[in-house]
Amino acid sequence: MTETLTLYTNPMSRGRIARWMLEETGIPYRRELLTYGGSMKSPAYLAINPMGKVPAIVHEGRVVTECAAICAYLADAFPETGLAPTPSERAAYYRWMFFAAGPLESAVVNRTLKVEIAPEQQRMVGYGSYGHALDALETALSASAYIAGDRFTAADVYVGSAVSWGLAFKTIEDRPAFAAYAARLATRPAALRAKDLDDADAATLHSTP
């Protein structure tokens, strides 16, 4: 099979989510390593992603950006991988993937940046409050082994990355349900391969003059 998919990434970015997803699919792909303030803002890359951010994938001429979209797209584009939801999983799959991309990320970023939402303003923001967002996620992760049920899907790549990074950087409270979920995902062979590849890329960037 020829490589018809390119990943544009940097190991110190959300590109790690896309790399993990690609490793879960097992499909061949080419990696283009971009630098902050350099190739990431080049005219060639801005033609792919005008935001000048990574990751992005190009599959047979089609561009996909945003990690949740990349995970969902790859699961649908390669159904033989079994990473897309079954009909019974679909509601939870989309619900929690978009929850993590929207309310959860907003809650975590605002808290990290010390943006305080007053009680009377909570109805204006999608997550309400940081505590409410984490409580909702904890409820979901306490109900089953994976976010859409008892089977790993592409939604776990995205939600799992948010939880794992949040625990590592202490932007998400260390609750038992979160820790157990992150531990289950951390031992997946594809996750370990992706980490090794990204760590090697990080070493390459650091050694480049």
Short mmCIF file of the C-alpha atoms (twelve columns), coordinates in Angstrom:
data_MODEL
# 
_entry.id   MODEL 
# 
loop_
_atom_site.group_PDB 
_atom_site.id 
_atom_site.type_symbol 
_atom_site.label_atom_id 
_atom_site.label_alt_id 
_atom_site.label_comp_id 
_atom_site.label_asym_id 
_atom_site.label_seq_id 
_atom_site.Cartn_x 
_atom_site.Cartn_y 
_atom_site.Cartn_z 
_atom_site.pdbx_PDB_model_num 
ATOM 1   C CA . MET A 1   0.000   0.000  0.000  1 
ATOM 2   C CA . THR A 2   1.430   3.378  -0.971 1 
ATOM 3   C CA . GLU A 3   1.563   6.214  1.499  1 
ATOM 4   C CA . THR A 4   -1.315  8.526  0.609  1 
ATOM 5   C CA . LEU A 5   -1.478  10.252 3.990  1 
ATOM 6   C CA . THR A 6   0.796   12.907 5.446  1 
ATOM 7   C CA . LEU A 7   0.911   14.019 9.067  1 
ATOM 8   C CA . TYR A 8   2.153   17.547 9.775  1 
ATOM 9   C CA . THR A 9   3.207   17.715 13.380 1 
ATOM 10  C CA . ASN A 10  5.550   18.791 16.136 1 
ATOM 11  C CA . PRO A 11  6.199   16.490 19.117 1 
ATOM 12  C CA . MET A 12  5.625   19.339 21.558 1 
ATOM 13  C CA . SER A 13  2.037   19.814 20.475 1 
ATOM 14  C CA . ARG A 14  -1.359  18.210 20.119 1 
ATOM 15  C CA . GLY A 15  0.215   16.452 17.163 1 
ATOM 16  C CA . ARG A 16  0.876   13.622 19.602 1 
ATOM 17  C CA . ILE A 17  -2.850  12.886 19.566 1 
ATOM 18  C CA . ALA A 18  -2.911  12.554 15.774 1 
ATOM 19  C CA . ARG A 19  0.226   10.387 15.818 1 
ATOM 20  C CA . TRP A 20  -1.341  8.036  18.359 1 
ATOM 21  C CA . MET A 21  -4.498  7.806  16.272 1 
ATOM 22  C CA . LEU A 22  -2.498  6.989  13.162 1 
ATOM 23  C CA . GLU A 23  -0.575  4.298  15.005 1 
ATOM 24  C CA . GLU A 24  -3.878  2.798  16.180 1 
ATOM 25  C CA . THR A 25  -5.049  2.534  12.566 1 
ATOM 26  C CA . GLY A 26  -1.846  0.872  11.401 1 
ATOM 27  C CA . ILE A 27  -2.042  2.617  8.028  1 
ATOM 28  C CA . PRO A 28  1.160   3.879  6.391  1 
ATOM 29  C CA . TYR A 29  1.779   7.613  6.538  1 
ATOM 30  C CA . ARG A 30  4.514   10.164 5.990  1 
ATOM 31  C CA . ARG A 31  5.502   12.506 8.797  1 
ATOM 32  C CA . GLU A 32  6.426   16.143 8.157  1 
ATOM 33  C CA . LEU A 33  8.081   17.726 11.182 1 
ATOM 34  C CA . LEU A 34  7.369   21.447 11.528 1 
ATOM 35  C CA . THR A 35  8.901   24.039 13.820 1 
ATOM 36  C CA . TYR A 36  7.277   26.818 15.832 1 
ATOM 37  C CA . GLY A 37  7.888   30.246 14.342 1 
ATOM 38  C CA . GLY A 38  9.501   28.605 11.309 1 
ATOM 39  C CA . SER A 39  8.047   26.063 8.906  1 
ATOM 40  C CA . MET A 40  4.749   26.104 10.806 1 
ATOM 41  C CA . LYS A 41  4.234   29.674 9.549  1 
ATOM 42  C CA . SER A 42  5.626   29.115 6.071  1 
ATOM 43  C CA . PRO A 43  3.460   29.930 3.030  1 
ATOM 44  C CA . ALA A 44  3.499   26.250 2.043  1 
ATOM 45  C CA . TYR A 45  2.040   25.120 5.352  1 
ATOM 46  C CA . LEU A 46  -0.338  28.067 5.699  1 
ATOM 47  C CA . ALA A 47  -1.852  26.913 2.416  1 
ATOM 48  C CA . ILE A 48  -2.719  23.678 4.247  1 
ATOM 49  C CA . ASN A 49  -3.738  25.177 7.570  1 
ATOM 50  C CA . PRO A 50  -4.192  28.969 7.595  1 
ATOM 51  C CA . MET A 51  -4.065  28.856 11.400 1 
ATOM 52  C CA . GLY A 52  -0.409  27.894 11.196 1 
ATOM 53  C CA . LYS A 53  -0.911  25.245 13.852 1 
ATOM 54  C CA . VAL A 54  -0.385  21.502 14.033 1 
ATOM 55  C CA . PRO A 55  -1.464  18.838 13.629 1 
ATOM 56  C CA . ALA A 56  -2.949  18.539 10.191 1 
ATOM 57  C CA . ILE A 57  -3.303  15.553 7.943  1 
ATOM 58  C CA . VAL A 58  -3.630  15.412 4.195  1 
ATOM 59  C CA . HIS A 59  -5.248  12.248 2.899  1 
ATOM 60  C CA . GLU A 60  -5.530  11.852 -0.852 1 
ATOM 61  C CA . GLY A 61  -5.618  15.625 -1.233 1 
ATOM 62  C CA . ARG A 62  -8.146  16.199 1.572  1 
ATOM 63  C CA . VAL A 63  -7.052  18.337 4.524  1 
ATOM 64  C CA . VAL A 64  -8.232  17.669 8.064  1 
ATOM 65  C CA . THR A 65  -7.227  19.797 11.050 1 
ATOM 66  C CA . GLU A 66  -8.331  19.754 14.721 1 
ATOM 67  C CA . CYS A 67  -7.508  16.620 16.654 1 
ATOM 68  C CA . ALA A 68  -11.067 15.495 17.356 1 
ATOM 69  C CA . ALA A 69  -11.865 15.823 13.658 1 
ATOM 70  C CA . ILE A 70  -8.703  13.915 12.707 1 
ATOM 71  C CA . CYS A 71  -9.594  11.063 15.055 1 
ATOM 72  C CA . ALA A 72  -13.172 10.854 13.780 1 
ATOM 73  C CA . TYR A 73  -12.108 11.166 10.149 1 
ATOM 74  C CA . LEU A 74  -9.511  8.406  10.320 1 
ATOM 75  C CA . ALA A 75  -11.907 6.049  12.090 1 
ATOM 76  C CA . ASP A 76  -14.475 6.606  9.337  1 
ATOM 77  C CA . ALA A 77  -11.973 6.563  6.457  1 
ATOM 78  C CA . PHE A 78  -10.577 3.211  7.574  1 
ATOM 79  C CA . PRO A 79  -13.545 1.268  8.984  1 
ATOM 80  C CA . GLU A 80  -11.596 -1.994 8.869  1 
ATOM 81  C CA . THR A 81  -9.629  -0.759 11.907 1 
ATOM 82  C CA . GLY A 82  -12.707 -1.057 14.120 1 
ATOM 83  C CA . LEU A 83  -12.089 2.361  15.664 1 
ATOM 84  C CA . ALA A 84  -15.384 3.903  14.554 1 
ATOM 85  C CA . PRO A 85  -18.436 3.454  16.788 1 
ATOM 86  C CA . THR A 86  -21.066 0.785  16.373 1 
ATOM 87  C CA . PRO A 87  -24.650 2.082  16.240 1 
ATOM 88  C CA . SER A 88  -25.086 1.463  19.968 1 
ATOM 89  C CA . GLU A 89  -21.829 3.300  20.775 1 
ATOM 90  C CA . ARG A 90  -22.413 6.273  18.492 1 
ATOM 91  C CA . ALA A 91  -24.233 8.548  20.947 1 
ATOM 92  C CA . ALA A 92  -21.608 8.299  23.697 1 
ATOM 93  C CA . TYR A 93  -18.777 8.352  21.148 1 
ATOM 94  C CA . TYR A 94  -19.770 11.714 19.660 1 
ATOM 95  C CA . ARG A 95  -21.048 13.130 22.911 1 
ATOM 96  C CA . TRP A 96  -17.832 12.723 24.843 1 
ATOM 97  C CA . MET A 97  -15.428 13.390 21.989 1 
ATOM 98  C CA . PHE A 98  -17.061 16.765 21.391 1 
ATOM 99  C CA . PHE A 99  -17.366 17.369 25.127 1 
ATOM 100 C CA . ALA A 100 -13.609 16.958 25.456 1 
ATOM 101 C CA . ALA A 101 -12.951 19.200 22.440 1 
ATOM 102 C CA . GLY A 102 -15.318 21.914 23.656 1 
ATOM 103 C CA . PRO A 103 -16.387 22.294 27.290 1 
ATOM 104 C CA . LEU A 104 -13.545 20.300 28.848 1 
ATOM 105 C CA . GLU A 105 -10.736 22.008 26.952 1 
ATOM 106 C CA . SER A 106 -12.242 25.436 27.558 1 
ATOM 107 C CA . ALA A 107 -12.599 24.736 31.267 1 
ATOM 108 C CA . VAL A 108 -9.033  23.480 31.588 1 
ATOM 109 C CA . VAL A 109 -7.478  26.271 29.519 1 
ATOM 110 C CA . ASN A 110 -9.376  29.014 31.335 1 
ATOM 111 C CA . ARG A 111 -8.384  27.613 34.705 1 
ATOM 112 C CA . THR A 112 -4.742  27.317 33.624 1 
ATOM 113 C CA . LEU A 113 -4.767  30.927 32.376 1 
ATOM 114 C CA . LYS A 114 -6.476  31.999 35.608 1 
ATOM 115 C CA . VAL A 115 -9.598  33.188 33.826 1 
ATOM 116 C CA . GLU A 116 -12.237 33.284 36.532 1 
ATOM 117 C CA . ILE A 117 -15.884 32.755 35.618 1 
ATOM 118 C CA . ALA A 118 -18.220 34.343 38.145 1 
ATOM 119 C CA . PRO A 119 -21.250 32.276 39.211 1 
ATOM 120 C CA . GLU A 120 -23.603 34.624 37.379 1 
ATOM 121 C CA . GLN A 121 -21.540 34.172 34.176 1 
ATOM 122 C CA . GLN A 122 -21.558 30.365 34.173 1 
ATOM 123 C CA . ARG A 123 -24.585 30.136 31.917 1 
ATOM 124 C CA . MET A 124 -22.626 32.084 29.279 1 
ATOM 125 C CA . VAL A 125 -19.861 29.474 28.946 1 
ATOM 126 C CA . GLY A 126 -20.360 25.977 27.607 1 
ATOM 127 C CA . TYR A 127 -18.703 24.256 30.528 1 
ATOM 128 C CA . GLY A 128 -20.497 26.123 33.295 1 
ATOM 129 C CA . SER A 129 -17.644 25.693 35.745 1 
ATOM 130 C CA . TYR A 130 -14.400 23.721 35.914 1 
ATOM 131 C CA . GLY A 131 -15.848 21.509 38.650 1 
ATOM 132 C CA . HIS A 132 -19.010 20.764 36.701 1 
ATOM 133 C CA . ALA A 133 -16.995 19.763 33.641 1 
ATOM 134 C CA . LEU A 134 -14.817 17.356 35.628 1 
ATOM 135 C CA . ASP A 135 -17.822 15.930 37.445 1 
ATOM 136 C CA . ALA A 136 -19.520 15.168 34.118 1 
ATOM 137 C CA . LEU A 137 -16.408 13.475 32.762 1 
ATOM 138 C CA . GLU A 138 -15.934 11.490 35.960 1 
ATOM 139 C CA . THR A 139 -19.496 10.215 35.717 1 
ATOM 140 C CA . ALA A 140 -18.877 9.016  32.161 1 
ATOM 141 C CA . LEU A 141 -15.575 7.311  32.978 1 
ATOM 142 C CA . SER A 142 -17.029 5.604  36.045 1 
ATOM 143 C CA . ALA A 143 -19.753 3.944  33.984 1 
ATOM 144 C CA . SER A 144 -17.606 1.806  31.671 1 
ATOM 145 C CA . ALA A 145 -14.040 0.875  30.834 1 
ATOM 146 C CA . TYR A 146 -13.944 3.165  27.798 1 
ATOM 147 C CA . ILE A 147 -15.678 6.398  26.934 1 
ATOM 148 C CA . ALA A 148 -18.235 4.867  24.540 1 
ATOM 149 C CA . GLY A 149 -18.685 1.587  26.396 1 
ATOM 150 C CA . ASP A 150 -16.673 -1.564 26.943 1 
ATOM 151 C CA . ARG A 151 -14.605 -1.268 23.750 1 
ATOM 152 C CA . PHE A 152 -11.761 1.053  22.746 1 
ATOM 153 C CA . THR A 153 -12.662 3.503  19.968 1 
ATOM 154 C CA . ALA A 154 -11.170 6.593  18.353 1 
ATOM 155 C CA . ALA A 155 -12.957 8.698  20.969 1 
ATOM 156 C CA . ASP A 156 -10.639 7.204  23.578 1 
ATOM 157 C CA . VAL A 157 -7.618  8.528  21.715 1 
ATOM 158 C CA . TYR A 158 -8.948  12.058 22.005 1 
ATOM 159 C CA . VAL A 159 -10.576 11.920 25.432 1 
ATOM 160 C CA . GLY A 160 -7.760  9.767  26.775 1 
ATOM 161 C CA . SER A 161 -5.146  12.263 25.613 1 
ATOM 162 C CA . ALA A 162 -6.996  15.080 27.358 1 
ATOM 163 C CA . VAL A 163 -7.176  13.112 30.587 1 
ATOM 164 C CA . SER A 164 -3.598  11.828 30.458 1 
ATOM 165 C CA . TRP A 165 -2.121  15.234 29.692 1 
ATOM 166 C CA . GLY A 166 -4.317  16.881 32.291 1 
ATOM 167 C CA . LEU A 167 -3.089  14.495 34.956 1 
ATOM 168 C CA . ALA A 168 0.549   14.833 33.867 1 
ATOM 169 C CA . PHE A 169 0.463   18.635 33.892 1 
ATOM 170 C CA . LYS A 170 -1.878  18.822 36.888 1 
ATOM 171 C CA . THR A 171 -4.513  20.786 34.988 1 
ATOM 172 C CA . ILE A 172 -7.075  18.069 35.710 1 
ATOM 173 C CA . GLU A 173 -7.729  16.883 39.254 1 
ATOM 174 C CA . ASP A 174 -6.269  13.475 40.048 1 
ATOM 175 C CA . ARG A 175 -9.481  11.527 40.597 1 
ATOM 176 C CA . PRO A 176 -9.507  7.693  40.751 1 
ATOM 177 C CA . ALA A 177 -11.683 7.321  37.646 1 
ATOM 178 C CA . PHE A 178 -9.327  9.522  35.631 1 
ATOM 179 C CA . ALA A 179 -6.189  7.741  36.839 1 
ATOM 180 C CA . ALA A 180 -7.621  4.291  36.115 1 
ATOM 181 C CA . TYR A 181 -8.712  5.321  32.623 1 
ATOM 182 C CA . ALA A 182 -5.335  6.855  31.789 1 
ATOM 183 C CA . ALA A 183 -3.544  3.752  33.061 1 
ATOM 184 C CA . ARG A 184 -5.622  1.480  30.808 1 
ATOM 185 C CA . LEU A 185 -4.761  3.530  27.748 1 
ATOM 186 C CA . ALA A 186 -1.080  4.046  28.527 1 
ATOM 187 C CA . THR A 187 -0.202  0.391  27.909 1 
ATOM 188 C CA . ARG A 188 -1.748  0.180  24.442 1 
ATOM 189 C CA . PRO A 189 0.955   -0.835 21.919 1 
ATOM 190 C CA . ALA A 190 -0.031  1.949  19.521 1 
ATOM 191 C CA . ALA A 191 0.199   4.543  22.302 1 
ATOM 192 C CA . LEU A 192 3.656   3.304  23.235 1 
ATOM 193 C CA . ARG A 193 4.815   3.329  19.587 1 
ATOM 194 C CA . ALA A 194 3.505   6.844  19.098 1 
ATOM 195 C CA . LYS A 195 5.251   8.056  22.250 1 
ATOM 196 C CA . ASP A 196 8.566   6.569  21.147 1 
ATOM 197 C CA . LEU A 197 8.267   8.153  17.695 1 
ATOM 198 C CA . ASP A 198 7.380   11.554 19.105 1 
ATOM 199 C CA . ASP A 199 10.118  11.392 21.725 1 
ATOM 200 C CA . ALA A 200 12.620  10.595 18.970 1 
ATOM 201 C CA . ASP A 201 11.368  13.576 16.957 1 
ATOM 202 C CA . ALA A 202 11.690  15.792 20.016 1 
ATOM 203 C CA . ALA A 203 15.287  14.691 20.451 1 
ATOM 204 C CA . THR A 204 15.957  15.468 16.791 1 
ATOM 205 C CA . LEU A 205 14.545  18.974 17.129 1 
ATOM 206 C CA . HIS A 206 16.520  19.661 20.293 1 
ATOM 207 C CA . SER A 207 19.759  18.540 18.646 1 
ATOM 208 C CA . THR A 208 19.217  20.685 15.554 1 
ATOM 209 C CA . PRO A 209 21.313  23.888 15.652 1 
# 
